[in-house]
Coordinates of C-alpha atoms in Angstrom, one line a residue:
Chain A
M1 CA 138.9 97.3 111.2
R2 CA 136.0 97.8 109.0
T3 CA 133.9 94.9 110.5
R4 CA 134.7 96.2 114.0
F5 CA 133.5 99.6 113.1
S6 CA 130.3 98.3 111.6
K7 CA 129.7 96.1 114.6
I8 CA 130.1 99.0 116.9
F9 CA 127.8 101.0 114.7
T10 CA 125.2 98.2 114.6
A11 CA 125.4 97.8 118.4
A12 CA 124.9 101.5 118.9
L13 CA 122.0 101.6 116.6
L14 CA 120.4 98.6 118.3
A15 CA 121.0 100.1 121.7
G16 CA 119.5 103.3 120.5
T17 CA 116.4 101.6 119.2
V18 CA 115.9 99.6 122.3
Q19 CA 116.4 102.7 124.4
F20 CA 114.1 104.9 122.6
G21 CA 111.6 102.1 121.9
A22 CA 111.4 101.5 125.6
L23 CA 111.1 105.2 126.3
G24 CA 108.3 105.5 123.8
M25 CA 106.5 102.7 125.4
A26 CA 107.1 104.0 128.9
F27 CA 105.7 107.3 127.7
S28 CA 102.5 106.0 126.2
Q29 CA 101.8 103.7 129.2
E30 CA 102.7 106.1 132.0
T31 CA 100.9 109.3 130.9
L32 CA 97.3 109.8 131.8
I33 CA 95.1 112.6 130.5
N34 CA 92.2 113.6 132.7
V35 CA 89.7 115.9 131.0
S36 CA 87.7 117.6 133.7
Y37 CA 85.7 120.8 134.3
D38 CA 86.4 124.0 136.0
P39 CA 85.7 123.7 139.7
T40 CA 87.7 120.5 140.1
R41 CA 91.1 122.2 139.7
E42 CA 92.0 122.2 143.4
L43 CA 90.6 118.7 144.1
Y44 CA 92.5 117.0 141.3
R45 CA 95.8 118.9 142.1
E46 CA 95.8 117.1 145.4
F47 CA 94.3 113.9 144.3
N48 CA 96.8 113.5 141.4
A49 CA 99.8 113.9 143.8
A50 CA 98.3 111.2 146.0
F51 CA 97.7 108.9 143.1
I52 CA 101.2 109.3 141.7
A53 CA 102.7 108.3 145.1
K54 CA 100.4 105.3 145.3
W55 CA 101.1 104.1 141.8
K56 CA 104.8 104.4 142.5
A57 CA 104.5 102.4 145.7
D58 CA 102.3 99.7 144.1
T59 CA 104.0 99.2 140.7
G60 CA 107.4 101.1 141.0
N61 CA 106.5 103.1 137.9
D62 CA 106.3 106.8 137.5
V63 CA 103.2 108.3 136.1
T64 CA 102.5 111.8 134.7
I65 CA 99.0 113.1 134.8
Q66 CA 97.9 115.9 132.5
M67 CA 94.8 117.8 133.5
S68 CA 92.6 119.8 131.2
H69 CA 90.0 122.1 132.8
G70 CA 87.3 124.2 131.1
G71 CA 83.5 124.4 130.8
S72 CA 82.1 120.9 131.0
G73 CA 80.3 121.0 127.6
A74 CA 83.3 122.5 125.8
Q75 CA 85.5 119.8 127.4
A76 CA 83.3 117.1 126.1
R77 CA 83.5 118.6 122.7
T78 CA 87.3 118.5 122.7
V79 CA 87.2 114.8 123.5
I80 CA 84.6 114.2 120.7
D81 CA 86.9 116.2 118.3
G82 CA 89.8 113.9 119.1
L83 CA 91.6 114.9 122.3
A84 CA 93.1 111.6 123.5
A85 CA 91.7 111.7 127.0
D86 CA 92.1 108.6 129.1
V87 CA 89.5 109.5 131.6
V88 CA 86.8 112.2 131.7
T89 CA 85.6 113.7 135.0
L90 CA 82.8 116.0 133.9
A91 CA 79.9 118.0 135.5
L92 CA 77.1 116.3 133.7
E93 CA 76.1 112.8 132.7
A94 CA 74.7 114.4 129.5
D95 CA 78.2 115.5 128.5
I96 CA 79.6 112.0 128.8
N97 CA 76.5 110.7 126.9
A98 CA 77.4 113.1 124.2
I99 CA 80.9 111.7 123.9
A100 CA 79.4 108.2 123.8
E101 CA 77.0 109.1 121.0
E102 CA 79.1 111.4 118.9
S103 CA 82.4 109.6 119.0
G104 CA 81.6 106.1 120.1
K105 CA 84.7 106.0 122.3
I106 CA 82.7 105.4 125.4
P107 CA 80.1 102.6 125.4
A108 CA 76.5 103.7 125.7
D109 CA 76.0 101.8 129.0
W110 CA 79.0 103.5 130.7
R111 CA 76.9 104.6 133.6
G112 CA 77.1 101.7 136.1
T113 CA 80.6 100.6 135.2
L114 CA 81.6 102.2 138.5
E115 CA 79.9 102.4 141.9
N116 CA 77.1 105.0 142.6
N117 CA 76.3 105.7 138.9
N118 CA 80.0 106.5 138.3
A119 CA 79.8 109.4 140.7
P120 CA 82.5 109.0 143.4
Y121 CA 81.5 112.3 144.9
T122 CA 78.4 114.4 144.6
S123 CA 77.4 117.9 145.3
T124 CA 74.2 120.0 145.5
I125 CA 73.0 123.5 144.8
V126 CA 73.0 126.0 147.6
F127 CA 72.5 129.8 147.9
L128 CA 75.5 132.1 148.5
V129 CA 74.2 135.4 150.0
R130 CA 75.9 138.5 151.4
K131 CA 77.1 138.4 154.9
G132 CA 74.3 138.5 157.5
N133 CA 71.8 137.7 154.7
P134 CA 70.4 141.2 154.5
K135 CA 67.5 140.3 152.2
G136 CA 66.5 137.4 154.5
I137 CA 66.7 134.7 151.8
E138 CA 65.8 131.3 153.3
D139 CA 64.3 129.2 150.5
W140 CA 63.4 129.1 146.9
D141 CA 60.2 131.2 147.2
D142 CA 62.3 134.2 148.3
L143 CA 64.0 134.2 144.9
I144 CA 60.9 135.5 143.0
R145 CA 60.5 138.5 145.3
D146 CA 60.7 141.9 143.4
D147 CA 63.5 143.1 145.6
V148 CA 65.8 140.1 145.0
E149 CA 68.2 139.8 142.2
V150 CA 69.4 136.3 141.4
I151 CA 72.7 135.4 139.8
T152 CA 73.0 132.2 137.9
P153 CA 74.7 131.3 134.7
N154 CA 73.0 130.3 131.4
P155 CA 71.9 126.7 131.4
K156 CA 72.6 126.6 127.7
T157 CA 76.3 127.1 128.2
S158 CA 76.9 126.0 131.8
G159 CA 76.4 122.5 133.2
G160 CA 76.2 123.9 136.8
A161 CA 73.4 126.2 135.7
R162 CA 71.3 123.1 134.6
W163 CA 71.5 121.8 138.1
N164 CA 70.4 125.2 139.4
F165 CA 67.4 125.2 137.1
L166 CA 66.3 121.7 138.0
A167 CA 66.8 122.3 141.8
A168 CA 64.4 125.3 141.6
W169 CA 62.0 123.2 139.5
A170 CA 62.1 120.4 142.1
W171 CA 61.2 122.7 144.9
A172 CA 58.3 124.3 142.9
R173 CA 57.0 120.9 141.8
A174 CA 56.9 119.7 145.4
E175 CA 55.4 123.0 146.6
F176 CA 52.7 123.5 143.9
G177 CA 52.2 119.9 142.8
N178 CA 52.2 120.5 139.1
E179 CA 54.5 121.2 136.2
D180 CA 52.8 124.3 134.9
Q181 CA 53.2 126.3 138.1
A182 CA 56.7 125.0 138.4
K183 CA 57.5 126.5 135.0
E184 CA 55.8 129.8 135.9
F185 CA 57.8 129.8 139.1
V186 CA 61.2 129.1 137.5
G187 CA 60.4 131.7 134.8
Q188 CA 59.9 134.3 137.5
I189 CA 63.3 133.4 139.0
Y190 CA 64.9 134.0 135.6
R191 CA 63.1 137.4 135.3
N192 CA 65.0 138.4 138.4
V193 CA 68.4 137.5 136.8
P194 CA 70.1 140.7 135.6
V195 CA 73.2 139.0 134.2
L196 CA 73.3 135.6 132.6
D197 CA 76.9 134.6 132.5
T198 CA 78.2 131.8 130.3
G199 CA 79.8 129.8 133.1
A200 CA 79.7 129.2 136.8
R201 CA 83.0 131.0 137.5
G202 CA 81.7 134.0 135.5
S203 CA 78.6 134.1 137.7
T204 CA 80.7 133.9 140.8
T205 CA 82.8 136.9 139.6
T206 CA 79.7 138.9 138.9
F207 CA 78.3 138.2 142.3
V208 CA 81.5 138.4 144.3
Q209 CA 83.7 141.0 142.5
R210 CA 81.0 143.2 140.8
Q211 CA 78.7 143.0 143.8
I212 CA 75.7 142.4 141.5
G213 CA 72.7 140.6 142.9
D214 CA 71.5 139.4 146.3
V215 CA 71.9 135.6 145.9
L216 CA 74.1 133.4 143.8
L217 CA 72.9 129.9 142.9
A218 CA 76.1 127.8 143.2
W219 CA 77.5 124.4 143.5
E220 CA 77.9 123.7 147.1
N221 CA 81.6 123.0 146.6
E222 CA 82.1 126.3 144.7
A223 CA 80.2 128.2 147.4
Y224 CA 82.5 126.8 150.1
L225 CA 85.5 127.5 147.9
A226 CA 84.4 131.1 147.4
I227 CA 84.1 131.6 151.1
E228 CA 87.4 130.0 151.8
E229 CA 89.2 132.1 149.2
L230 CA 87.4 135.4 149.8
G231 CA 87.1 135.3 153.6
P232 CA 84.2 134.2 155.7
D233 CA 83.3 137.8 156.6
A234 CA 81.8 138.5 153.2
F235 CA 79.3 135.7 152.5
D236 CA 77.0 133.2 154.1
I237 CA 75.7 129.9 152.7
V238 CA 72.0 129.3 152.8
T239 CA 70.9 125.7 152.2
P240 CA 67.4 125.5 150.8
S241 CA 64.8 123.0 152.0
I242 CA 64.9 121.0 148.7
S243 CA 67.8 120.8 146.3
I244 CA 69.1 118.4 143.7
L245 CA 71.7 115.7 144.1
A246 CA 74.3 116.7 141.5
E247 CA 76.3 113.7 140.4
P248 CA 79.4 114.8 138.4
P249 CA 80.3 111.5 136.8
V250 CA 83.6 110.0 135.8
A251 CA 84.3 107.5 133.0
I252 CA 87.1 105.8 131.1
V253 CA 87.4 106.7 127.5
D254 CA 87.6 103.1 126.2
G255 CA 88.4 104.0 122.6
N256 CA 91.5 106.0 123.8
V257 CA 92.8 103.7 126.5
D258 CA 92.7 100.7 124.3
Q259 CA 94.6 102.5 121.6
K260 CA 97.2 103.8 124.0
G261 CA 97.4 100.7 126.3
T262 CA 96.6 102.7 129.4
R263 CA 93.5 100.8 130.5
E264 CA 95.0 99.4 133.7
L265 CA 96.3 102.8 134.7
A266 CA 93.0 104.6 134.0
E267 CA 91.0 102.0 135.9
A268 CA 93.3 102.3 138.9
Y269 CA 93.0 106.1 138.7
L270 CA 89.2 106.1 138.8
D271 CA 89.1 103.3 141.4
Y272 CA 91.3 105.4 143.6
L273 CA 88.6 108.1 143.7
Y274 CA 86.5 105.5 145.6
S275 CA 89.3 104.6 148.0
D276 CA 89.4 106.0 151.5
E277 CA 92.0 108.5 150.5
G278 CA 90.1 109.6 147.4
Q279 CA 86.9 110.0 149.4
A280 CA 88.6 112.0 152.1
L281 CA 90.1 114.3 149.5
A282 CA 86.7 114.9 147.9
A283 CA 85.2 115.8 151.3
K284 CA 88.2 118.1 152.0
H285 CA 87.4 119.9 148.8
F286 CA 83.8 120.3 149.7
Y287 CA 82.3 117.5 147.6
R288 CA 80.0 115.2 149.3
P289 CA 81.8 111.8 149.3
F290 CA 80.0 108.7 148.2
R291 CA 81.0 107.0 151.4
P292 CA 81.0 109.8 154.1
E293 CA 82.2 107.4 156.8
T294 CA 85.7 107.4 155.3
A295 CA 86.1 111.1 155.3
A296 CA 87.2 113.4 158.2
A297 CA 84.2 114.1 160.5
E298 CA 84.7 117.9 160.5
D299 CA 84.6 117.9 156.7
I300 CA 81.3 116.1 156.7
E301 CA 79.7 118.3 159.4
R302 CA 80.0 121.4 157.1
F303 CA 77.3 120.1 154.8
G304 CA 73.9 121.4 155.6
D305 CA 70.8 119.1 155.8
V306 CA 68.7 119.2 152.7
E307 CA 66.2 117.0 151.0
L308 CA 67.8 115.9 147.7
V309 CA 65.9 114.9 144.6
T310 CA 67.9 113.2 141.9
I311 CA 68.0 113.5 138.1
E312 CA 66.0 110.3 137.9
D313 CA 63.0 112.3 139.2
F314 CA 63.3 114.1 135.9
G315 CA 63.5 111.0 133.9
G316 CA 67.3 111.0 133.7
W317 CA 69.5 113.2 131.6
G318 CA 68.6 111.5 128.4
E319 CA 65.1 112.8 128.8
A320 CA 65.6 116.0 130.9
Q321 CA 68.4 117.5 128.6
P322 CA 66.3 117.9 125.5
F323 CA 63.1 118.7 127.3
Y324 CA 64.4 121.5 129.5
F325 CA 67.5 122.7 127.8
G326 CA 67.3 121.7 124.2
D327 CA 66.6 124.1 121.3
G328 CA 63.0 125.2 121.8
G329 CA 62.9 123.5 125.2
V330 CA 61.4 124.8 128.5
F331 CA 64.3 127.2 129.1
D332 CA 63.8 128.8 125.7
E333 CA 60.1 129.1 126.4
I334 CA 60.8 131.0 129.6
Y335 CA 62.5 133.7 127.5
R336 CA 59.8 133.9 124.9
P337 CA 59.0 137.6 124.4
G338 CA 55.8 138.9 125.7
Q339 CA 56.1 136.9 129.0
Chain B
M1 CA 96.5 132.7 78.0
A2 CA 96.8 136.5 78.5
L3 CA 96.2 137.3 74.9
S4 CA 92.8 138.9 75.0
A5 CA 93.6 140.5 78.3
T6 CA 96.5 142.3 76.7
A7 CA 94.2 143.8 74.1
S8 CA 92.1 145.4 76.8
G9 CA 95.1 146.9 78.5
W10 CA 95.2 144.3 81.3
R11 CA 97.6 141.5 81.5
F12 CA 97.5 138.4 83.6
K13 CA 101.2 138.4 84.3
Q14 CA 102.7 141.7 85.2
P15 CA 106.5 141.8 84.7
S16 CA 108.2 142.5 88.0
V17 CA 111.7 143.0 89.3
I18 CA 111.0 140.2 91.7
P19 CA 110.9 136.8 89.9
G20 CA 108.7 133.9 90.6
F21 CA 105.2 135.0 89.8
G22 CA 104.0 131.4 89.3
L23 CA 105.5 130.3 92.6
T24 CA 104.1 133.2 94.6
L25 CA 100.7 133.0 93.1
G26 CA 100.6 129.3 93.7
F27 CA 101.6 129.8 97.3
T28 CA 99.0 132.6 97.7
L29 CA 96.2 130.4 96.3
T30 CA 97.2 127.4 98.4
Y31 CA 97.5 129.4 101.5
L32 CA 94.2 131.2 101.0
T33 CA 92.5 127.9 100.3
L34 CA 93.8 126.2 103.3
I35 CA 93.4 129.1 105.8
V36 CA 90.2 130.8 104.5
L37 CA 88.3 129.0 101.8
I38 CA 88.2 125.4 103.1
P39 CA 87.1 126.5 106.6
L40 CA 84.4 128.7 105.1
A41 CA 83.3 126.0 102.7
G42 CA 83.0 123.8 105.9
L43 CA 80.4 126.2 107.2
G44 CA 78.4 125.7 104.0
V45 CA 78.7 121.9 104.1
R46 CA 77.7 121.7 107.8
S47 CA 74.7 124.0 107.2
A48 CA 73.7 122.2 104.0
A49 CA 73.0 119.1 106.1
L50 CA 69.8 121.0 107.2
G51 CA 68.5 121.7 103.7
W52 CA 66.9 125.0 102.7
S53 CA 63.9 124.6 104.9
G54 CA 66.0 123.9 107.9
I55 CA 68.2 126.9 107.2
W56 CA 65.1 129.1 106.7
T57 CA 63.6 127.9 110.1
I58 CA 66.8 128.9 111.9
A59 CA 67.1 132.2 110.0
T60 CA 63.6 133.2 110.9
D61 CA 63.6 132.0 114.5
P62 CA 62.8 135.1 116.6
R63 CA 65.6 134.6 119.0
V64 CA 68.2 134.3 116.1
V65 CA 66.7 137.4 114.4
Q66 CA 66.9 139.3 117.6
A67 CA 70.5 138.2 118.4
L68 CA 71.5 139.2 114.8
R69 CA 69.8 142.5 115.2
V70 CA 71.7 143.2 118.5
S71 CA 75.0 142.2 117.0
F72 CA 74.6 144.2 113.8
S73 CA 73.1 147.3 115.3
T74 CA 75.7 147.6 118.1
S75 CA 78.5 146.9 115.7
L76 CA 77.1 149.6 113.4
I77 CA 76.9 152.2 116.2
A78 CA 80.3 151.3 117.5
A79 CA 81.8 151.6 114.0
L80 CA 80.1 155.0 113.6
V81 CA 81.5 156.2 116.9
N82 CA 84.9 155.0 115.9
A83 CA 84.6 156.7 112.5
V84 CA 84.3 160.1 114.4
F85 CA 86.6 159.6 117.3
G86 CA 89.1 157.5 115.4
V87 CA 89.6 160.3 112.9
I88 CA 90.1 162.8 115.7
V89 CA 92.6 160.5 117.4
A90 CA 94.5 160.0 114.1
W91 CA 94.3 163.8 113.4
V92 CA 95.9 164.6 116.8
L93 CA 98.6 162.0 116.2
V94 CA 99.5 163.2 112.7
R95 CA 99.2 166.9 113.0
Y96 CA 100.5 167.7 116.4
R97 CA 103.8 167.2 118.1
F98 CA 103.6 166.9 121.9
P99 CA 105.4 165.1 124.6
G100 CA 104.3 161.5 124.9
R101 CA 102.9 161.4 121.4
R102 CA 104.8 158.2 120.5
I103 CA 103.5 156.5 123.6
L104 CA 100.0 157.5 122.8
D105 CA 100.6 156.2 119.3
A106 CA 101.7 152.8 120.7
I107 CA 98.7 152.7 123.1
V108 CA 96.3 152.8 120.1
D109 CA 97.5 149.4 119.1
L110 CA 96.9 147.7 122.5
P111 CA 93.3 146.5 121.7
F112 CA 94.9 144.5 118.8
A113 CA 97.2 142.6 121.2
L114 CA 95.0 142.3 124.3
P115 CA 93.1 139.0 124.7
T116 CA 89.5 140.3 124.3
A117 CA 88.3 138.5 127.4
V118 CA 90.7 140.6 129.4
A119 CA 89.3 143.7 127.8
G120 CA 85.8 142.6 128.6
I121 CA 86.6 142.0 132.2
A122 CA 88.5 145.3 132.5
L123 CA 85.6 147.3 130.9
T124 CA 83.1 145.5 133.1
A125 CA 85.1 146.5 136.2
L126 CA 84.9 150.1 135.0
Y127 CA 81.3 150.3 134.0
A128 CA 79.5 147.8 136.3
P129 CA 77.2 149.6 138.8
N130 CA 79.9 149.4 141.4
G131 CA 82.8 150.1 139.0
W132 CA 85.0 153.1 138.9
I133 CA 82.9 154.9 136.4
G134 CA 79.6 153.0 136.8
Q135 CA 79.2 154.0 140.5
Y136 CA 78.8 157.7 139.6
L137 CA 76.2 156.9 136.9
A138 CA 74.2 154.3 138.8
P139 CA 72.5 156.9 141.2
Y140 CA 71.1 158.6 138.1
G141 CA 69.7 155.3 136.8
I142 CA 72.2 155.1 134.0
R143 CA 73.3 151.5 133.5
L144 CA 76.0 150.8 131.0
A145 CA 77.3 147.3 131.7
Y146 CA 74.8 144.5 131.3
T147 CA 72.8 146.4 128.6
P148 CA 73.3 146.8 124.9
T149 CA 75.1 150.0 125.6
G150 CA 77.8 147.9 127.3
I151 CA 78.2 145.9 124.1
V152 CA 78.7 149.1 122.2
I153 CA 81.4 150.2 124.6
A154 CA 83.3 146.9 124.2
L155 CA 83.0 147.1 120.4
I156 CA 84.3 150.7 120.3
F157 CA 87.3 149.5 122.3
I158 CA 88.2 146.6 120.0
G159 CA 87.4 148.6 116.8
L160 CA 89.4 151.8 117.5
P161 CA 92.8 150.7 116.3
F162 CA 91.3 149.6 112.9
M163 CA 90.0 153.1 112.3
V164 CA 93.1 155.0 113.5
R165 CA 95.6 152.8 111.7
T166 CA 93.7 153.0 108.4
V167 CA 93.2 156.8 108.4
Q168 CA 96.6 157.8 109.8
P169 CA 98.8 157.1 106.8
V170 CA 96.4 158.7 104.4
M171 CA 96.2 161.8 106.6
E172 CA 100.0 162.0 106.6
E173 CA 99.8 162.1 102.8
I174 CA 97.6 165.1 102.6
S175 CA 100.0 168.0 102.2
R176 CA 99.5 171.2 104.2
E177 CA 99.9 173.2 101.0
V178 CA 96.4 172.2 99.9
E179 CA 95.0 173.6 103.1
E180 CA 97.1 176.7 102.7
A181 CA 95.9 177.1 99.1
A182 CA 92.3 176.8 100.3
A183 CA 92.9 179.4 102.9
T184 CA 94.5 181.9 100.4
L185 CA 91.5 181.4 98.2
G186 CA 89.3 182.6 101.0
A187 CA 87.9 179.3 102.5
N188 CA 87.2 179.3 106.2
R189 CA 88.1 176.5 108.5
F190 CA 84.8 174.7 108.1
Q191 CA 85.0 174.8 104.3
T192 CA 88.6 173.5 104.3
I193 CA 87.6 170.6 106.4
S194 CA 84.4 169.7 104.6
R195 CA 85.6 170.4 101.1
I196 CA 89.3 169.5 101.2
I197 CA 90.2 167.2 104.0
L198 CA 87.2 165.0 104.6
P199 CA 86.7 164.1 100.9
G200 CA 90.3 163.1 100.7
L201 CA 90.0 161.0 103.8
A202 CA 86.7 159.5 102.8
P203 CA 88.0 156.2 101.3
A204 CA 90.3 155.6 104.2
I205 CA 87.5 156.4 106.7
L206 CA 85.2 153.9 104.9
T207 CA 87.9 151.2 104.9
G208 CA 88.4 151.8 108.6
F209 CA 84.7 151.7 109.2
A210 CA 84.4 148.4 107.3
L211 CA 87.2 146.8 109.2
A212 CA 85.9 148.0 112.6
F213 CA 82.4 146.9 111.7
G214 CA 83.5 143.5 110.5
R215 CA 85.6 142.9 113.6
A216 CA 82.8 144.0 115.9
V217 CA 80.2 141.7 114.3
G218 CA 82.2 138.6 115.1
E219 CA 83.5 139.8 118.5
Y220 CA 82.8 137.4 121.4
G221 CA 85.3 137.4 124.2
S222 CA 85.0 141.0 125.4
V223 CA 81.3 141.3 124.8
I224 CA 80.0 138.3 126.9
F225 CA 81.4 139.8 130.0
I226 CA 79.8 143.2 129.7
A227 CA 76.6 142.3 127.8
G228 CA 74.5 140.6 130.5
N229 CA 73.6 138.0 127.9
I230 CA 69.8 138.2 128.5
P231 CA 68.0 136.5 125.6
Y232 CA 66.1 139.0 123.3
V233 CA 67.8 141.9 125.0
S234 CA 71.6 141.7 125.1
E235 CA 72.3 138.3 123.6
I236 CA 74.7 138.6 120.7
A237 CA 74.7 136.2 117.7
P238 CA 78.2 134.8 118.4
L239 CA 76.9 133.8 121.9
L240 CA 73.9 132.1 120.3
I241 CA 76.4 130.2 118.1
V242 CA 78.3 129.0 121.2
I243 CA 75.0 128.0 122.7
R244 CA 74.1 125.9 119.7
L245 CA 77.6 124.2 120.0
E246 CA 77.0 123.5 123.6
E247 CA 73.8 121.7 122.5
Y248 CA 76.1 119.7 120.1
N249 CA 74.1 121.2 117.3
Y250 CA 76.9 121.9 114.9
A251 CA 74.5 122.4 111.9
G252 CA 72.5 125.0 113.8
A253 CA 75.7 126.8 114.9
T254 CA 77.2 126.9 111.4
T255 CA 73.9 128.1 109.9
I256 CA 73.8 131.2 112.2
A257 CA 77.5 131.7 111.4
L258 CA 76.7 131.5 107.7
I259 CA 73.8 134.0 108.0
M260 CA 76.2 136.4 109.8
L261 CA 78.8 135.9 107.1
I262 CA 76.3 136.6 104.3
F263 CA 75.1 139.8 106.1
S264 CA 78.6 141.0 106.8
F265 CA 79.7 140.2 103.2
A266 CA 76.8 142.3 101.9
V267 CA 77.6 145.2 104.2
L268 CA 81.3 145.1 103.4
L269 CA 80.7 144.8 99.7
A270 CA 78.4 147.9 99.8
I271 CA 81.1 149.8 101.7
N272 CA 83.7 148.7 99.2
L273 CA 81.5 150.0 96.3
I274 CA 81.0 153.3 98.0
Q275 CA 84.7 153.5 98.7
A276 CA 85.7 152.7 95.1
W277 CA 83.3 155.4 94.0
S278 CA 84.6 158.0 96.4
R279 CA 88.2 157.1 95.6
R280 CA 87.4 157.8 91.9
R281 CA 85.6 161.0 92.8
F282 CA 88.0 162.5 95.4
G283 CA 90.8 160.0 95.7
Y284 CA 94.3 160.8 96.9
G285 CA 97.2 159.1 95.3
N286 CA 95.2 157.8 92.3

């Protein structure tokens, strides 16, 4: 009697251990945390659903994907401070570089581990103007006119705003041929900025809801999203002659996936961004896909023609970040009093 | 341990009906250390990485100086406005009985509970040039949102309950007989208020002022939506701290925070001293 009881007890205990052990393992292997930035909410909602279905079909396993959205720099900081992200899909190379430097969880040479400098989709900076373009804004030189108010967030707190800044700089450099005049020009643009919001969404609110300003410098995908959500009768998109190729990069957080045993899943997840389905979804959500031929033709036709400079023309983010946006950098100089 | 203290009329351990002095004091110290002292010490440690010269460079940086000036001056104005209007609100709530008084009383607490970003967005919607109130002011060239005035408005909003809730209970304590006595002795209304009521309220008003001021100095969420955030004009010190964090410059951020903390502490200490003095001089209940 006694032995039987203890046998049952042992068996139950053993079964329990196996059960929960397996559950625990299943949990750690089949959950993926993607730390991203604000404007990718809609894209990844759809992409994750597609990936979950594909993963189920390929491996028979269920996978749960947790998303975290926020300002790109703030998101990078949460990863540095220990959020166990498997992959990061941020707005700026500089933010992933910061994770690599500060936490060591991403190797310094992460850029190049995936195709196209780890950017499965790209975007650029365009102008969102009020319907009918009442101020007749066509290109960057219109932004320094006295009767034009420009809305852009603060490059210190917003990744998107750094692309805005560099896009304006690229135009001025091409136009005037030297850096001093480019600085003067960009400074004049910022003197036409009445409200310097802390993030891209804040600037969109200022421009769209508060009706402040004549032109919003925006990510192309955000501009299309704003038009889609707020109705095409309120705004127009103006594509300037020169803009910048914004490459929001993605990367695996090696330090975390090795610890959690999720490397295979994380690699499959990022690779799927480069697949035909991933590329089509990126185009659908107004990002310019790395391989446009895989996306729907009508999604591609929406994008305006523009000459795109790249961050390499500024010496890469490692050089551009401290020079333009660091403490005491060019942006701080623009706001020196007395100018 | 408490020997010499007893001699001076002060004892370390006061007998109480509730037992467990050692336990509760231990808990209090542990709790305060974990929640307040260690994080504050962290500020010091992070800043110390810069050394004195580094801290001095940051403290004298014109942009930092200007941001601190904006933060402290707007907080001061907002706390002063609250000191006047908060007392009036408290007065109405304590002295008059009217329909809806309890609802009004509850509404005063709302700024405590509301996420400050929501308050900022709501206030901006009101005072922006195309807002409900702003649109009537814009034609006259009056701009409230996206100027330092906008910051003051946001800070008044978040500071009001501190003022009202501090003054209210003290006001309830002042008995009407004192006022009646003053009246029978020939004092007019103005004399009653300035000689009888205000002195009695002074310590509470100062406490409320200190709380509203302290809250305003550190306020971030509501302000950044209405401030416009233009460097040297409407950039507040907490935003500058966030900017330093965005640059991954933890030491720079904590140093600005430390400077704010020292300033605030000095101001609050001064207010406390005045308060202690006025309590001795006019105090109620002591």
